[in-house]
mmCIF file with all atom_site columns, C-alpha atoms in Angstrom:
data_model
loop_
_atom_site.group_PDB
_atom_site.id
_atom_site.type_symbol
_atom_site.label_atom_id
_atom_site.label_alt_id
_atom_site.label_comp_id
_atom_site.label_asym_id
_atom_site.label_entity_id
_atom_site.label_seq_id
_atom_site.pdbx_PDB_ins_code
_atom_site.Cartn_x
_atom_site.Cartn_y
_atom_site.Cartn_z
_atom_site.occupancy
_atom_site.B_iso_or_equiv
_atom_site.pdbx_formal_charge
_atom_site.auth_seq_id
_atom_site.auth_comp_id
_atom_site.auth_asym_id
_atom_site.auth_atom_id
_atom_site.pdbx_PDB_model_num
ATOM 1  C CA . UNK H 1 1  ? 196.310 150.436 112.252 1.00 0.00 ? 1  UNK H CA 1
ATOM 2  C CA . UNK H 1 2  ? 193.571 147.756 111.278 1.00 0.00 ? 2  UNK H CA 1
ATOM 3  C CA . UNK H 1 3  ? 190.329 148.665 111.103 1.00 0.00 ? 3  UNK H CA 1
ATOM 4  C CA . UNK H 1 4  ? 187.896 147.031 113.711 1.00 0.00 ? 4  UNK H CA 1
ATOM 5  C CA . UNK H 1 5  ? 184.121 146.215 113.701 1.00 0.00 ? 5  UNK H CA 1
ATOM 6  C CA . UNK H 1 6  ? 182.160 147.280 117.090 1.00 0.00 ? 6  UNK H CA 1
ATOM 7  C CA . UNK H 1 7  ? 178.582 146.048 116.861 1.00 0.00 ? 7  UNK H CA 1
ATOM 8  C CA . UNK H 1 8  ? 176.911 147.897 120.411 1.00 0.00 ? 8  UNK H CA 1
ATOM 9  C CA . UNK H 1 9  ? 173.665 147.411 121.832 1.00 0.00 ? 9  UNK H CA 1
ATOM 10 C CA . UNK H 1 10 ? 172.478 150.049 123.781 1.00 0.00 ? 10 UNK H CA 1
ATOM 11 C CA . UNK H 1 11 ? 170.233 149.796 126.329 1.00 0.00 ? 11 UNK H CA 1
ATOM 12 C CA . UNK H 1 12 ? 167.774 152.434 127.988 1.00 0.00 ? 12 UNK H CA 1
ATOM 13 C CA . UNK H 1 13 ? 165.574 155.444 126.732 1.00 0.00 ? 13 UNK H CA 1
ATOM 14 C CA . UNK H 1 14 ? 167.187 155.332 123.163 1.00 0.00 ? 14 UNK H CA 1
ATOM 15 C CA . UNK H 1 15 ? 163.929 155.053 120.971 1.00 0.00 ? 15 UNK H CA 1
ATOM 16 C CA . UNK H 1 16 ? 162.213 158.488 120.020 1.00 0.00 ? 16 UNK H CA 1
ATOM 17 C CA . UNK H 1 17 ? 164.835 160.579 120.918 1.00 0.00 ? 17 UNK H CA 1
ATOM 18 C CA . UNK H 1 18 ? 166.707 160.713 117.513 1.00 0.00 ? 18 UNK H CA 1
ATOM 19 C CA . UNK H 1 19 ? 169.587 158.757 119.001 1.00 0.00 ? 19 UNK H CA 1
ATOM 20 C CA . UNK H 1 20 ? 169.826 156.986 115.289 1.00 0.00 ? 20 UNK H CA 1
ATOM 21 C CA . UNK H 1 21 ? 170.116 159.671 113.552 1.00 0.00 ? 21 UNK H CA 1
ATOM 22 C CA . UNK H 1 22 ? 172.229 161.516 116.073 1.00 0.00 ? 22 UNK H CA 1
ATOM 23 C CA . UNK H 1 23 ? 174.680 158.208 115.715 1.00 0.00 ? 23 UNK H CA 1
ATOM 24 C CA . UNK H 1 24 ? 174.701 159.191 111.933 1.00 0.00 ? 24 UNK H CA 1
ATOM 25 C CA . UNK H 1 25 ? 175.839 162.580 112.023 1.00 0.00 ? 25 UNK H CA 1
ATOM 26 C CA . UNK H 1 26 ? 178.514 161.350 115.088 1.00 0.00 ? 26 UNK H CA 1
ATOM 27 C CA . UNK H 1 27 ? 179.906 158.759 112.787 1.00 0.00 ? 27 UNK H CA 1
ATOM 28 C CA . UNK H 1 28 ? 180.412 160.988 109.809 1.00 0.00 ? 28 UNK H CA 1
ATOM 29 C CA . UNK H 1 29 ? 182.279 163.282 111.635 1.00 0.00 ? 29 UNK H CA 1
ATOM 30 C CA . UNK H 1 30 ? 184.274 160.299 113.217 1.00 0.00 ? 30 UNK H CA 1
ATOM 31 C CA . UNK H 1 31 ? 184.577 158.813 109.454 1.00 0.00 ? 31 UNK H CA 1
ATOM 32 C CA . UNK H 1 32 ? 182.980 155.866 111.183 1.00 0.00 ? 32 UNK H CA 1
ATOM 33 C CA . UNK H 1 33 ? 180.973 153.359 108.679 1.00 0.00 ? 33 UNK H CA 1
ATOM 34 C CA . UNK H 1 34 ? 178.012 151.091 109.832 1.00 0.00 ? 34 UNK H CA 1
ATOM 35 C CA . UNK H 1 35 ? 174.572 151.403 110.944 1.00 0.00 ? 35 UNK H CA 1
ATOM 36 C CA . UNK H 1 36 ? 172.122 152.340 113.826 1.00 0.00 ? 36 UNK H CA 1
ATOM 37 C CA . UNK H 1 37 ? 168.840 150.543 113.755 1.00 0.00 ? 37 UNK H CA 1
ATOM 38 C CA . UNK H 1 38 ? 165.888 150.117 117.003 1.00 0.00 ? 38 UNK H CA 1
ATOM 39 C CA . UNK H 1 39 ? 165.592 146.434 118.371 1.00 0.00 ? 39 UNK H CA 1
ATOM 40 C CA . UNK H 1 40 ? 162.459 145.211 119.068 1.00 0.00 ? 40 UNK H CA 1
ATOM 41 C CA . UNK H 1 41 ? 163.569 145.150 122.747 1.00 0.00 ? 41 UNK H CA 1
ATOM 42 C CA . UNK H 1 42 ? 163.433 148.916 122.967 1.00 0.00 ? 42 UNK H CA 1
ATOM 43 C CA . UNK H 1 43 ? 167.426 148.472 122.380 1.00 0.00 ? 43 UNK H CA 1
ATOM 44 C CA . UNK H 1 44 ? 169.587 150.524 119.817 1.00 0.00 ? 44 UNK H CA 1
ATOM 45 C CA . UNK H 1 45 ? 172.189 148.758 117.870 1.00 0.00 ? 45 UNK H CA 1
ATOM 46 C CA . UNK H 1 46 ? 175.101 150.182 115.934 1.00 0.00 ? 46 UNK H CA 1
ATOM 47 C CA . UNK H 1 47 ? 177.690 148.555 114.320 1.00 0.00 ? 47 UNK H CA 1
ATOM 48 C CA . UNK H 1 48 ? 180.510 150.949 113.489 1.00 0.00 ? 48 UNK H CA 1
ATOM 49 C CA . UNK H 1 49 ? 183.768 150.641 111.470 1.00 0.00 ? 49 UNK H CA 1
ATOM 50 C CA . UNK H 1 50 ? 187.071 152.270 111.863 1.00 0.00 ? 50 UNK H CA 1
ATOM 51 C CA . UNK H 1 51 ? 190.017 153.140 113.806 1.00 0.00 ? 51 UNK H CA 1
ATOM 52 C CA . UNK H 1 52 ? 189.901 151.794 117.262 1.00 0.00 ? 52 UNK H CA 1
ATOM 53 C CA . UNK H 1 53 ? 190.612 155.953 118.167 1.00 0.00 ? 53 UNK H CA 1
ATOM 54 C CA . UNK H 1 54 ? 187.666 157.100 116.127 1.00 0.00 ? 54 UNK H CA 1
ATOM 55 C CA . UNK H 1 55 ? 185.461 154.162 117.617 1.00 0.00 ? 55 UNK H CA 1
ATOM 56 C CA . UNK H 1 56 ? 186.793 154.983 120.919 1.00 0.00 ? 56 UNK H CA 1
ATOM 57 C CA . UNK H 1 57 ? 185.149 157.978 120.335 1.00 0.00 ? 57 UNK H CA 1
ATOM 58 C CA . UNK H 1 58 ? 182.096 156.871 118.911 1.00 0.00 ? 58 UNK H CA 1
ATOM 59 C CA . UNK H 1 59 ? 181.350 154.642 121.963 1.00 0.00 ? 59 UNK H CA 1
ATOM 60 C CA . UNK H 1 60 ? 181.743 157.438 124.255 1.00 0.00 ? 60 UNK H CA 1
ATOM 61 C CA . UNK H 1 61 ? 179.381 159.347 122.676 1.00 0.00 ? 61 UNK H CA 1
ATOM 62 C CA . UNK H 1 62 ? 176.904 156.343 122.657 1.00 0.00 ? 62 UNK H CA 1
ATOM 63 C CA . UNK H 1 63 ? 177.414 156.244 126.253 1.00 0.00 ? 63 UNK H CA 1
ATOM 64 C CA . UNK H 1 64 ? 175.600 160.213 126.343 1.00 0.00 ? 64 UNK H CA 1
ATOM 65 C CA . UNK H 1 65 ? 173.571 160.205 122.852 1.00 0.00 ? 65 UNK H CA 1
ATOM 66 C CA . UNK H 1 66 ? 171.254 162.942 121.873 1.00 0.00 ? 66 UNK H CA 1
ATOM 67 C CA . UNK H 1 67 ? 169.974 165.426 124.598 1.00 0.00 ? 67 UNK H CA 1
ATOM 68 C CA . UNK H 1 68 ? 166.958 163.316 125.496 1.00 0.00 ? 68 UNK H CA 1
ATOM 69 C CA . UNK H 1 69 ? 168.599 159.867 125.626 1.00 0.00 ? 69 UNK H CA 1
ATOM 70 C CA . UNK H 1 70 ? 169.057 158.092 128.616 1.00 0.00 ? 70 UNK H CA 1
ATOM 71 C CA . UNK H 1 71 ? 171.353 155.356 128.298 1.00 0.00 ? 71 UNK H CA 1
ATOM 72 C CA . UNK H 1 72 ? 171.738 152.392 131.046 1.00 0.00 ? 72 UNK H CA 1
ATOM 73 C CA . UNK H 1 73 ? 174.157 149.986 129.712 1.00 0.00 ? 73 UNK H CA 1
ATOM 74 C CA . UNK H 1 74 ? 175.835 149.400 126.678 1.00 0.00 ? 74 UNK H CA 1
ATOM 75 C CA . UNK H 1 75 ? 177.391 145.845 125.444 1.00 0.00 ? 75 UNK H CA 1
ATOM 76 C CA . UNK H 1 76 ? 180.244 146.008 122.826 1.00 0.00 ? 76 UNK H CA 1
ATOM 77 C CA . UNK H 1 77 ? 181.500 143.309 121.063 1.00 0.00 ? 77 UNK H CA 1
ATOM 78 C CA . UNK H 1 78 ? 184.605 143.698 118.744 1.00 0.00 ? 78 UNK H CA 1
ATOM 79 C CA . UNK H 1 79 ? 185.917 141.735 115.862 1.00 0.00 ? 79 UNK H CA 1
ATOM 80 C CA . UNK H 1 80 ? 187.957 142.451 112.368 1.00 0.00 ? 80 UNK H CA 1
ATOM 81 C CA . UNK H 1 81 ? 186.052 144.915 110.327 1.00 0.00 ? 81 UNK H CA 1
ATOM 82 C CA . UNK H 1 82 ? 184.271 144.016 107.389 1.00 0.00 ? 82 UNK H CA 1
ATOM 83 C CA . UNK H 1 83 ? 184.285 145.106 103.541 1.00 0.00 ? 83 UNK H CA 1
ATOM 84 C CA . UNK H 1 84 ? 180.545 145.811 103.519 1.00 0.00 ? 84 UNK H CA 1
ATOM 85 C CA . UNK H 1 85 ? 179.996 149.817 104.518 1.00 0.00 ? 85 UNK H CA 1
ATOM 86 C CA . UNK H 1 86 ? 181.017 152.377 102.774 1.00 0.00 ? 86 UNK H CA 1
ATOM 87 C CA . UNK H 1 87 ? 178.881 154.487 104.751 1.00 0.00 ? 87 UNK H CA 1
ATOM 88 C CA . UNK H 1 88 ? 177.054 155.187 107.941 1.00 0.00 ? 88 UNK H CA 1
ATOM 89 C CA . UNK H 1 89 ? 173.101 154.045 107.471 1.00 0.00 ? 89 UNK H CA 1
ATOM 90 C CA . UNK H 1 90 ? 169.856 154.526 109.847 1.00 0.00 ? 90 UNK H CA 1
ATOM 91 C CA . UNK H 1 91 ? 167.833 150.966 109.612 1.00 0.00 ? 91 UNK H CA 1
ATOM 92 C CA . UNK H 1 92 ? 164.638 150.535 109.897 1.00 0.00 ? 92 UNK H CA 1
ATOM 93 C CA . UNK H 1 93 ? 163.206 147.496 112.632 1.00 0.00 ? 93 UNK H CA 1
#
């Protein structure tokens, strides 16, 4: 199968509650690549790499996130995965 590119902005209470670094430990179990970084919104973005299966996965658990995340709405946008991550990265704002 061809690997994909998901870039997902999540929306809600998703700043503060670890939900970047929660994404990183998700995605290294999923062998996801990518990043998480906060949006100046208040928004979370991760783009993740892989399988569609393991990003199946990985967007389900963006829908629940870390114990104290809340999340509203998510928008997903997919496209051909890139050569660029090798790895799964937390980004600063």
């Amino acid at each position: 199968m061809a690997q994909q590119r998901w870039l997902m902005r999540i929306n809600g209470r998703v700043q503060g509650v670890y939900y970047r670094a929660s994404a990183k430990y998700k995605a290294a179990d999923l062998g996801v690549t990518g990043y998480a970084k906060n949006l100046s919104d208040g928004r979370v973005e991760v783009v993740a790499e892989g399988e569609e299966a393991a990003l199946n996965e990985m967007l389900e658990w963006c829908w629940q996130g870390p114990p104290n995340a809340e999340v509203t709405n998510i928008e997903c946008e997919k496209a051909a995965a890139t050569p660029y991550y090798d790895n799964f990265q937390i980004f600063n704002s």
